[in-house]
């Protein structure tokens, strides 16, 4: 009783107080010394054994909870320095350090783990509760405990918790919501220690030599370091001073090594809980996930790299005209291994700011991240709300560039194609996109993915995402769909049961379609899970991309409950496809506009002037299959993409979206259209103009030379003349050559003209497209003329609004703008040349199709047209062949 009274409270739960235990033991010894009778009473074998066990336990506890040595790490900071092999060799020489860390993790998490096991095993498995009600009901409470554990376990687990806070596919929603607090609630380390680090790193004895003022306590604290606000002594510039936590790299390295040791055990137990057999590939995938996180964590400890990333991003945005987004300017002379100084940015968190332009900045954020992902190739991987600020002058400022992801060009184009296919709802192409993105192991084909039923599931998922609203709205729509499918009167539980039965039936049919004897499969779910693991894998980069865009979607949903991030990607997609001249981008743009691939006669020539014929040439040209004939331009899609281009440029070029931003959008579109070097959009418009000019000319000539009354009368007269001559005695007298020249040929001429000018199916489509374009433009112009009261937010989304008379007058009144417009004059001349060449190539194509002409004449005429087109389209800097 005496022992329990003194020692029980100190060990309750996981709140272990070593000083409290020591005081308790000292007090107990003092009482024993003062009371000899008590000493005699407890000197029995049982009591001595208990004292010995308690002593050993206390010694073990001291060993586990004593401060750890984080002076040395197995590798240096950096993006490519993380090495599990070096860590294994390093800690093989320090086994007690590893054992101590494992025991500490086990001790601190013991109560939490025991509770989970009790809920799952006792209340769920043994009591046959298939819904695991107790486990689900306790999630909110246990999630709060998990939040506290992450803080106690140190920076690595704080980072891990932050990463898991957006992975509702890996952890329950309740846990994800709690873990998101780790973005803002990381405990700071001692400021005196931080100041000592500053002195050592900056090489000064007194910080006043560098800073005229420095906040006493950090203004922000993160897992890797903490930030102080200061003022430079030399310039008076206010700065943010980031100081790295002492021993952070060594602590992260140890925890990552321990996680790699424990991951096989955790994976096996998790699969066993789900009734799934664990394979070597499961453990390998889980360890690779730890390694990918590890690479990111280690990279974050390199402050020099963070400074470089910040400077690179800022320059990239300026080069691309994205003036509405920025990063804190780095004070280069004060960058050290453990210290990073940037200019202080006055602003408020984007998700907490009440300014009316926050929705615009959400769009700016999406466009900036798409630019990083698909253009610059360096993605900011830590966009939690605390790192996205609205500055006082209305810009978006992105902080904390410690964790970035390099995105290679092949992956960029694969992502671009995926977004394009989602936008036009071409879900049949997505299995191929999945392979290009690395979502399937090597050896899996697109046909096999389609046979797995993926297209149907993806169609449903992407349509839901396109409608927006986030998980809440998607859940509402899915529930409504289930009610329509299974019955409106069913309860939620009955709906789930019906959906589960339907899913099982679909799985069985899918297995039967693949030749599997369903009756011989004891667990259909397990079999489908195994097959899915064979078909799908999760590339490590997806973690960072998902984290970035999940955060941005969350901010968007906090402003607009119907926010659709897939739709927000559209303006960037339009701009990128309009300006990117790579074969893959051209192919994606043509597909989005409803056009066939740029292969064959009548379209603009390929770089070598011919259509690719071999499979290799098709791949090199960005075409994976022979061209589909008969594709025609979609006017609505062209104008929709033009809207997107204008919206992107206006929103990102300037904080004044409806003034300077709108003007910038017009100028960018003009430069794109009249670019002397050409553009993908220019190529398509020239091609379609040539096709339309050809169709209209042929239509007009047919109307006058074939369908008009004089033309019909002339044709009848010529035919009648031949009929009369053939029935008269002169038919046998005239020489055959003379008869053909003065009678037969003239009589056949109307038929020849009709054949040459006859409308093909392609002509009818082109003329229909022109009529649609005219109607769309007319309705837009009418809306612009009558919509004087429409809001600026509406106006910016439509090109016709940007081109009203007031806007044009204001543009021409600016001298710089006038000079920019005049600078496009050479581009107009070049565009005229290309258009002329396009018309000649179209004429050559028509000549090739004219079977009624003699073969030799047809060949000569076509070659003449192509030669003339080549001469007209010759770039000025390219000498002609002599």
PDB file of C-alpha atoms in Angstrom, residues 111-363:
ATOM      1  CA  UNK A 111      -1.941   3.215 -23.861  1.00  0.00           C
ATOM      2  CA  UNK A 112      -3.047   4.477 -27.294  1.00  0.00           C
ATOM      3  CA  UNK A 113      -2.143   1.189 -29.006  1.00  0.00           C
ATOM      4  CA  UNK A 114      -3.790  -0.888 -26.284  1.00  0.00           C
ATOM      5  CA  UNK A 115      -7.003   1.088 -26.705  1.00  0.00           C
ATOM      6  CA  UNK A 116      -7.024   0.544 -30.452  1.00  0.00           C
ATOM      7  CA  UNK A 117      -6.407  -3.196 -30.046  1.00  0.00           C
ATOM      8  CA  UNK A 118      -9.164  -3.452 -27.452  1.00  0.00           C
ATOM      9  CA  UNK A 119     -11.688  -1.654 -29.677  1.00  0.00           C
ATOM     10  CA  UNK A 120     -10.771  -3.701 -32.730  1.00  0.00           C
ATOM     11  CA  UNK A 121     -10.076  -7.144 -31.254  1.00  0.00           C
ATOM     12  CA  UNK A 122     -12.323  -7.420 -28.188  1.00  0.00           C
ATOM     13  CA  UNK A 123     -15.264  -5.131 -29.031  1.00  0.00           C
ATOM     14  CA  UNK A 124     -15.098  -5.766 -32.772  1.00  0.00           C
ATOM     15  CA  UNK A 125     -13.588  -9.065 -33.802  1.00  0.00           C
ATOM     16  CA  UNK A 126     -14.469 -11.275 -30.806  1.00  0.00           C
ATOM     17  CA  UNK A 127     -17.953  -9.785 -30.364  1.00  0.00           C
ATOM     18  CA  UNK A 128     -18.518 -10.145 -34.138  1.00  0.00           C
ATOM     19  CA  UNK A 129     -19.253  -6.467 -34.730  1.00  0.00           C
ATOM     20  CA  UNK A 130     -18.485  -6.306 -38.457  1.00  0.00           C
ATOM     21  CA  UNK A 131     -19.021  -2.526 -38.510  1.00  0.00           C
ATOM     22  CA  UNK A 132     -16.480  -2.027 -35.678  1.00  0.00           C
ATOM     23  CA  UNK A 133     -18.836   0.455 -34.027  1.00  0.00           C
ATOM     24  CA  UNK A 134     -16.724   0.995 -30.909  1.00  0.00           C
ATOM     25  CA  UNK A 135     -13.597   1.674 -32.969  1.00  0.00           C
ATOM     26  CA  UNK A 136     -15.434   4.280 -35.080  1.00  0.00           C
ATOM     27  CA  UNK A 137     -17.189   5.891 -32.124  1.00  0.00           C
ATOM     28  CA  UNK A 138     -13.865   6.347 -30.307  1.00  0.00           C
ATOM     29  CA  UNK A 139     -12.099   7.900 -33.305  1.00  0.00           C
ATOM     30  CA  UNK A 140     -12.645  11.575 -32.279  1.00  0.00           C
ATOM     31  CA  UNK A 141     -11.280  10.952 -28.770  1.00  0.00           C
ATOM     32  CA  UNK A 142      -8.349   8.854 -29.914  1.00  0.00           C
ATOM     33  CA  UNK A 143      -7.554  11.377 -32.656  1.00  0.00           C
ATOM     34  CA  UNK A 144      -6.953  14.032 -29.985  1.00  0.00           C
ATOM     35  CA  UNK A 145      -4.619  11.599 -28.211  1.00  0.00           C
ATOM     36  CA  UNK A 146      -2.790  10.959 -31.497  1.00  0.00           C
ATOM     37  CA  UNK A 147      -2.299  14.721 -31.913  1.00  0.00           C
ATOM     38  CA  UNK A 148      -0.655  14.934 -28.497  1.00  0.00           C
ATOM     39  CA  UNK A 149       1.499  11.883 -29.211  1.00  0.00           C
ATOM     40  CA  UNK A 150       2.881  13.420 -32.418  1.00  0.00           C
ATOM     41  CA  UNK A 151       4.010  16.457 -30.438  1.00  0.00           C
ATOM     42  CA  UNK A 152       5.627  14.294 -27.728  1.00  0.00           C
ATOM     43  CA  UNK A 153       7.353  11.981 -30.184  1.00  0.00           C
ATOM     44  CA  UNK A 154       9.271  14.816 -31.828  1.00  0.00           C
ATOM     45  CA  UNK A 155       9.760  16.597 -35.175  1.00  0.00           C
ATOM     46  CA  UNK A 156       9.770  13.479 -37.362  1.00  0.00           C
ATOM     47  CA  UNK A 157       6.352  12.413 -36.134  1.00  0.00           C
ATOM     48  CA  UNK A 158       5.090  15.971 -36.351  1.00  0.00           C
ATOM     49  CA  UNK A 159       6.100  15.963 -40.026  1.00  0.00           C
ATOM     50  CA  UNK A 160       4.569  12.521 -40.444  1.00  0.00           C
ATOM     51  CA  UNK A 161       1.353  13.717 -38.818  1.00  0.00           C
ATOM     52  CA  UNK A 162       1.299  16.749 -41.109  1.00  0.00           C
ATOM     53  CA  UNK A 163       1.709  14.482 -44.137  1.00  0.00           C
ATOM     54  CA  UNK A 164      -1.066  12.150 -42.939  1.00  0.00           C
ATOM     55  CA  UNK A 165      -3.398  15.057 -42.177  1.00  0.00           C
ATOM     56  CA  UNK A 166      -4.390  15.198 -45.860  1.00  0.00           C
ATOM     57  CA  UNK A 167      -4.363  11.438 -46.460  1.00  0.00           C
ATOM     58  CA  UNK A 168      -7.922  10.419 -45.603  1.00  0.00           C
ATOM     59  CA  UNK A 169      -7.255   7.376 -47.774  1.00  0.00           C
ATOM     60  CA  UNK A 170      -4.742   6.226 -45.152  1.00  0.00           C
ATOM     61  CA  UNK A 171      -6.222   7.519 -41.885  1.00  0.00           C
ATOM     62  CA  UNK A 172      -9.844   8.136 -40.778  1.00  0.00           C
ATOM     63  CA  UNK A 173     -11.310  11.606 -41.294  1.00  0.00           C
ATOM     64  CA  UNK A 174     -11.392  12.324 -37.539  1.00  0.00           C
ATOM     65  CA  UNK A 175      -7.630  11.745 -37.282  1.00  0.00           C
ATOM     66  CA  UNK A 176      -6.923  13.861 -40.367  1.00  0.00           C
ATOM     67  CA  UNK A 177      -8.885  16.796 -38.919  1.00  0.00           C
ATOM     68  CA  UNK A 178      -6.993  16.682 -35.622  1.00  0.00           C
ATOM     69  CA  UNK A 179      -3.589  16.226 -37.227  1.00  0.00           C
ATOM     70  CA  UNK A 180      -4.121  19.365 -39.332  1.00  0.00           C
ATOM     71  CA  UNK A 181      -3.591  21.349 -36.140  1.00  0.00           C
ATOM     72  CA  UNK A 182       0.068  20.329 -36.324  1.00  0.00           C
ATOM     73  CA  UNK A 183       0.501  22.942 -39.063  1.00  0.00           C
ATOM     74  CA  UNK A 184       0.203  25.703 -36.475  1.00  0.00           C
ATOM     75  CA  UNK A 185       0.759  24.224 -33.012  1.00  0.00           C
ATOM     76  CA  UNK A 186       4.352  22.968 -32.956  1.00  0.00           C
ATOM     77  CA  UNK A 187       6.013  23.760 -29.598  1.00  0.00           C
ATOM     78  CA  UNK A 188       9.115  26.024 -29.923  1.00  0.00           C
ATOM     79  CA  UNK A 189      12.524  25.234 -28.506  1.00  0.00           C
ATOM     80  CA  UNK A 190      14.306  27.545 -26.065  1.00  0.00           C
ATOM     81  CA  UNK A 191      15.006  31.036 -27.456  1.00  0.00           C
ATOM     82  CA  UNK A 192      18.343  31.311 -25.600  1.00  0.00           C
ATOM     83  CA  UNK A 193      19.493  28.230 -27.469  1.00  0.00           C
ATOM     84  CA  UNK A 194      18.236  29.753 -30.722  1.00  0.00           C
ATOM     85  CA  UNK A 195      20.275  32.916 -30.094  1.00  0.00           C
ATOM     86  CA  UNK A 196      23.414  30.877 -29.485  1.00  0.00           C
ATOM     87  CA  UNK A 197      22.886  29.105 -32.810  1.00  0.00           C
ATOM     88  CA  UNK A 198      22.494  32.488 -34.495  1.00  0.00           C
ATOM     89  CA  UNK A 199      25.759  33.782 -33.012  1.00  0.00           C
ATOM     90  CA  UNK A 200      27.683  30.683 -34.068  1.00  0.00           C
ATOM     91  CA  UNK A 201      26.232  30.544 -37.587  1.00  0.00           C
ATOM     92  CA  UNK A 202      26.589  34.288 -38.258  1.00  0.00           C
ATOM     93  CA  UNK A 203      30.046  34.435 -36.658  1.00  0.00           C
ATOM     94  CA  UNK A 204      29.333  37.245 -34.172  1.00  0.00           C
ATOM     95  CA  UNK A 205      29.558  37.589 -30.403  1.00  0.00           C
ATOM     96  CA  UNK A 206      26.699  40.055 -30.198  1.00  0.00           C
ATOM     97  CA  UNK A 207      23.597  39.786 -32.397  1.00  0.00           C
ATOM     98  CA  UNK A 208      23.232  43.567 -32.330  1.00  0.00           C
ATOM     99  CA  UNK A 209      26.045  43.619 -34.891  1.00  0.00           C
ATOM    100  CA  UNK A 210      23.546  42.106 -37.359  1.00  0.00           C
ATOM    101  CA  UNK A 211      20.101  42.982 -35.995  1.00  0.00           C
ATOM    102  CA  UNK A 212      19.084  46.280 -34.409  1.00  0.00           C
ATOM    103  CA  UNK A 213      16.081  44.421 -33.002  1.00  0.00           C
ATOM    104  CA  UNK A 214      15.058  40.781 -32.667  1.00  0.00           C
ATOM    105  CA  UNK A 215      11.847  39.484 -31.088  1.00  0.00           C
ATOM    106  CA  UNK A 216      12.306  37.873 -27.674  1.00  0.00           C
ATOM    107  CA  UNK A 217      10.192  34.851 -28.612  1.00  0.00           C
ATOM    108  CA  UNK A 218       9.515  33.191 -31.967  1.00  0.00           C
ATOM    109  CA  UNK A 219       6.580  34.523 -33.986  1.00  0.00           C
ATOM    110  CA  UNK A 220       6.123  31.083 -35.567  1.00  0.00           C
ATOM    111  CA  UNK A 221       7.338  27.587 -34.796  1.00  0.00           C
ATOM    112  CA  UNK A 222       7.541  24.598 -37.106  1.00  0.00           C
ATOM    113  CA  UNK A 223       8.896  21.072 -36.903  1.00  0.00           C
ATOM    114  CA  UNK A 224      12.259  21.927 -38.499  1.00  0.00           C
ATOM    115  CA  UNK A 225      12.838  25.424 -37.093  1.00  0.00           C
ATOM    116  CA  UNK A 226      11.266  28.589 -35.746  1.00  0.00           C
ATOM    117  CA  UNK A 227      11.027  32.178 -36.940  1.00  0.00           C
ATOM    118  CA  UNK A 228      11.874  35.477 -35.226  1.00  0.00           C
ATOM    119  CA  UNK A 229      11.067  38.955 -36.456  1.00  0.00           C
ATOM    120  CA  UNK A 230      14.044  41.288 -36.643  1.00  0.00           C
ATOM    121  CA  UNK A 231      15.417  44.473 -38.172  1.00  0.00           C
ATOM    122  CA  UNK A 232      18.745  44.618 -39.998  1.00  0.00           C
ATOM    123  CA  UNK A 233      21.194  46.996 -38.335  1.00  0.00           C
ATOM    124  CA  UNK A 234      22.702  48.151 -41.638  1.00  0.00           C
ATOM    125  CA  UNK A 235      19.583  48.876 -43.719  1.00  0.00           C
ATOM    126  CA  UNK A 236      16.674  49.003 -41.276  1.00  0.00           C
ATOM    127  CA  UNK A 237      14.913  46.330 -43.349  1.00  0.00           C
ATOM    128  CA  UNK A 238      12.459  44.190 -41.374  1.00  0.00           C
ATOM    129  CA  UNK A 239      13.318  40.518 -41.781  1.00  0.00           C
ATOM    130  CA  UNK A 240      12.162  37.022 -40.860  1.00  0.00           C
ATOM    131  CA  UNK A 241      14.950  35.041 -39.172  1.00  0.00           C
ATOM    132  CA  UNK A 242      14.519  31.268 -39.359  1.00  0.00           C
ATOM    133  CA  UNK A 243      16.642  29.198 -36.954  1.00  0.00           C
ATOM    134  CA  UNK A 244      16.920  25.422 -37.237  1.00  0.00           C
ATOM    135  CA  UNK A 245      16.181  23.182 -34.259  1.00  0.00           C
ATOM    136  CA  UNK A 246      19.384  21.815 -32.703  1.00  0.00           C
ATOM    137  CA  UNK A 247      20.102  18.196 -33.637  1.00  0.00           C
ATOM    138  CA  UNK A 248      17.111  18.024 -35.964  1.00  0.00           C
ATOM    139  CA  UNK A 249      18.841  16.065 -38.747  1.00  0.00           C
ATOM    140  CA  UNK A 250      20.191  13.431 -36.338  1.00  0.00           C
ATOM    141  CA  UNK A 251      16.763  13.053 -34.703  1.00  0.00           C
ATOM    142  CA  UNK A 252      15.037  12.676 -38.076  1.00  0.00           C
ATOM    143  CA  UNK A 253      17.656  10.161 -39.236  1.00  0.00           C
ATOM    144  CA  UNK A 254      17.188   7.992 -36.130  1.00  0.00           C
ATOM    145  CA  UNK A 255      13.395   8.036 -36.384  1.00  0.00           C
ATOM    146  CA  UNK A 256      13.458   7.171 -40.085  1.00  0.00           C
ATOM    147  CA  UNK A 257      15.776   4.237 -39.374  1.00  0.00           C
ATOM    148  CA  UNK A 258      13.432   3.024 -36.620  1.00  0.00           C
ATOM    149  CA  UNK A 259      10.385   3.430 -38.864  1.00  0.00           C
ATOM    150  CA  UNK A 260      12.057   1.311 -41.530  1.00  0.00           C
ATOM    151  CA  UNK A 261      12.665  -1.388 -38.903  1.00  0.00           C
ATOM    152  CA  UNK A 262       9.074  -1.283 -37.641  1.00  0.00           C
ATOM    153  CA  UNK A 263       7.285  -0.895 -40.990  1.00  0.00           C
ATOM    154  CA  UNK A 264       7.274  -4.632 -41.917  1.00  0.00           C
ATOM    155  CA  UNK A 265       5.679  -5.436 -38.550  1.00  0.00           C
ATOM    156  CA  UNK A 266       3.113  -2.641 -38.887  1.00  0.00           C
ATOM    157  CA  UNK A 267       2.226  -3.654 -42.470  1.00  0.00           C
ATOM    158  CA  UNK A 268       1.794  -7.311 -41.525  1.00  0.00           C
ATOM    159  CA  UNK A 269      -0.449  -6.454 -38.562  1.00  0.00           C
ATOM    160  CA  UNK A 270      -2.514  -3.990 -40.605  1.00  0.00           C
ATOM    161  CA  UNK A 271      -3.089  -6.517 -43.402  1.00  0.00           C
ATOM    162  CA  UNK A 272      -3.946  -9.214 -40.867  1.00  0.00           C
ATOM    163  CA  UNK A 273      -6.523  -6.875 -39.325  1.00  0.00           C
ATOM    164  CA  UNK A 274      -8.063  -6.405 -42.769  1.00  0.00           C
ATOM    165  CA  UNK A 275      -7.977 -10.106 -43.557  1.00  0.00           C
ATOM    166  CA  UNK A 276      -5.383  -9.676 -46.288  1.00  0.00           C
ATOM    167  CA  UNK A 277      -2.266 -11.787 -46.710  1.00  0.00           C
ATOM    168  CA  UNK A 278       0.965  -9.784 -46.634  1.00  0.00           C
ATOM    169  CA  UNK A 279       3.317 -10.202 -49.565  1.00  0.00           C
ATOM    170  CA  UNK A 280       6.882  -9.030 -50.047  1.00  0.00           C
ATOM    171  CA  UNK A 281       5.617  -6.339 -52.421  1.00  0.00           C
ATOM    172  CA  UNK A 282       3.396  -4.896 -49.652  1.00  0.00           C
ATOM    173  CA  UNK A 283       6.318  -4.483 -47.283  1.00  0.00           C
ATOM    174  CA  UNK A 284       8.493  -3.093 -50.073  1.00  0.00           C
ATOM    175  CA  UNK A 285       5.821  -0.524 -50.977  1.00  0.00           C
ATOM    176  CA  UNK A 286       5.425   0.548 -47.350  1.00  0.00           C
ATOM    177  CA  UNK A 287       9.180   0.953 -46.865  1.00  0.00           C
ATOM    178  CA  UNK A 288       9.440   2.932 -50.096  1.00  0.00           C
ATOM    179  CA  UNK A 289       6.774   5.259 -48.707  1.00  0.00           C
ATOM    180  CA  UNK A 290       8.884   5.821 -45.592  1.00  0.00           C
ATOM    181  CA  UNK A 291      11.933   6.464 -47.776  1.00  0.00           C
ATOM    182  CA  UNK A 292      10.049   8.993 -49.894  1.00  0.00           C
ATOM    183  CA  UNK A 293       8.922  10.865 -46.801  1.00  0.00           C
ATOM    184  CA  UNK A 294      12.476  10.589 -45.502  1.00  0.00           C
ATOM    185  CA  UNK A 295      13.954  12.223 -48.581  1.00  0.00           C
ATOM    186  CA  UNK A 296      11.568  15.144 -48.160  1.00  0.00           C
ATOM    187  CA  UNK A 297      12.242  15.530 -44.446  1.00  0.00           C
ATOM    188  CA  UNK A 298      16.033  15.470 -44.908  1.00  0.00           C
ATOM    189  CA  UNK A 299      15.825  17.965 -47.769  1.00  0.00           C
ATOM    190  CA  UNK A 300      13.954  20.391 -45.497  1.00  0.00           C
ATOM    191  CA  UNK A 301      16.961  20.613 -43.169  1.00  0.00           C
ATOM    192  CA  UNK A 302      19.086  22.166 -45.935  1.00  0.00           C
ATOM    193  CA  UNK A 303      18.515  25.927 -45.494  1.00  0.00           C
ATOM    194  CA  UNK A 304      20.865  26.820 -48.323  1.00  0.00           C
ATOM    195  CA  UNK A 305      18.751  24.710 -50.670  1.00  0.00           C
ATOM    196  CA  UNK A 306      15.613  26.396 -49.340  1.00  0.00           C
ATOM    197  CA  UNK A 307      17.097  29.793 -50.116  1.00  0.00           C
ATOM    198  CA  UNK A 308      17.969  28.646 -53.631  1.00  0.00           C
ATOM    199  CA  UNK A 309      14.444  27.269 -54.157  1.00  0.00           C
ATOM    200  CA  UNK A 310      12.912  30.558 -52.987  1.00  0.00           C
ATOM    201  CA  UNK A 311      15.058  32.644 -55.345  1.00  0.00           C
ATOM    202  CA  UNK A 312      14.445  30.273 -58.277  1.00  0.00           C
ATOM    203  CA  UNK A 313      10.683  30.373 -57.825  1.00  0.00           C
ATOM    204  CA  UNK A 314      10.596  34.162 -57.578  1.00  0.00           C
ATOM    205  CA  UNK A 315      12.599  34.483 -60.799  1.00  0.00           C
ATOM    206  CA  UNK A 316      10.486  31.880 -62.600  1.00  0.00           C
ATOM    207  CA  UNK A 317       7.271  33.732 -61.789  1.00  0.00           C
ATOM    208  CA  UNK A 318       8.720  37.034 -63.003  1.00  0.00           C
ATOM    209  CA  UNK A 319       9.916  35.421 -66.241  1.00  0.00           C
ATOM    210  CA  UNK A 320       6.425  34.071 -66.901  1.00  0.00           C
ATOM    211  CA  UNK A 321       4.613  37.298 -66.116  1.00  0.00           C
ATOM    212  CA  UNK A 322       2.901  36.007 -62.964  1.00  0.00           C
ATOM    213  CA  UNK A 323       3.163  39.280 -61.079  1.00  0.00           C
ATOM    214  CA  UNK A 324       0.299  38.425 -58.705  1.00  0.00           C
ATOM    215  CA  UNK A 325       2.347  35.735 -56.908  1.00  0.00           C
ATOM    216  CA  UNK A 326       5.668  36.053 -55.086  1.00  0.00           C
ATOM    217  CA  UNK A 327       8.031  34.560 -52.501  1.00  0.00           C
ATOM    218  CA  UNK A 328       9.896  36.399 -49.711  1.00  0.00           C
ATOM    219  CA  UNK A 329      13.124  37.973 -51.067  1.00  0.00           C
ATOM    220  CA  UNK A 330      16.142  36.195 -49.560  1.00  0.00           C
ATOM    221  CA  UNK A 331      18.880  38.154 -47.773  1.00  0.00           C
ATOM    222  CA  UNK A 332      21.626  36.159 -49.499  1.00  0.00           C
ATOM    223  CA  UNK A 333      24.526  37.350 -47.345  1.00  0.00           C
ATOM    224  CA  UNK A 334      22.843  35.951 -44.211  1.00  0.00           C
ATOM    225  CA  UNK A 335      22.092  32.448 -45.495  1.00  0.00           C
ATOM    226  CA  UNK A 336      23.829  29.737 -43.453  1.00  0.00           C
ATOM    227  CA  UNK A 337      23.492  25.991 -42.867  1.00  0.00           C
ATOM    228  CA  UNK A 338      21.106  26.531 -39.930  1.00  0.00           C
ATOM    229  CA  UNK A 339      19.958  30.121 -40.492  1.00  0.00           C
ATOM    230  CA  UNK A 340      17.815  31.619 -43.258  1.00  0.00           C
ATOM    231  CA  UNK A 341      16.960  35.318 -43.391  1.00  0.00           C
ATOM    232  CA  UNK A 342      14.314  36.752 -45.749  1.00  0.00           C
ATOM    233  CA  UNK A 343      12.552  40.081 -45.974  1.00  0.00           C
ATOM    234  CA  UNK A 344       9.520  40.339 -43.701  1.00  0.00           C
ATOM    235  CA  UNK A 345       6.222  39.996 -45.587  1.00  0.00           C
ATOM    236  CA  UNK A 346       3.234  41.817 -44.132  1.00  0.00           C
ATOM    237  CA  UNK A 347       0.135  39.786 -44.809  1.00  0.00           C
ATOM    238  CA  UNK A 348      -2.566  37.497 -43.487  1.00  0.00           C
ATOM    239  CA  UNK A 349      -3.182  33.810 -44.003  1.00  0.00           C
ATOM    240  CA  UNK A 350      -5.193  33.229 -47.142  1.00  0.00           C
ATOM    241  CA  UNK A 351      -7.749  31.017 -45.392  1.00  0.00           C
ATOM    242  CA  UNK A 352      -8.337  33.623 -42.652  1.00  0.00           C
ATOM    243  CA  UNK A 353      -8.366  36.779 -44.786  1.00  0.00           C
ATOM    244  CA  UNK A 354     -11.752  38.428 -45.346  1.00  0.00           C
ATOM    245  CA  UNK A 355     -10.713  40.565 -48.342  1.00  0.00           C
ATOM    246  CA  UNK A 356     -13.033  40.400 -51.370  1.00  0.00           C
ATOM    247  CA  UNK A 357     -10.170  39.368 -53.670  1.00  0.00           C
ATOM    248  CA  UNK A 358      -9.399  36.116 -51.822  1.00  0.00           C
ATOM    249  CA  UNK A 359     -11.327  34.026 -54.411  1.00  0.00           C
ATOM    250  CA  UNK A 360      -9.091  35.554 -57.098  1.00  0.00           C
ATOM    251  CA  UNK A 361      -6.006  34.662 -55.071  1.00  0.00           C
ATOM    252  CA  UNK A 362      -7.245  31.066 -54.752  1.00  0.00           C
ATOM    253  CA  UNK A 363      -7.257  30.975 -58.548  1.00  0.00           C
TER     254      UNK A 363
END
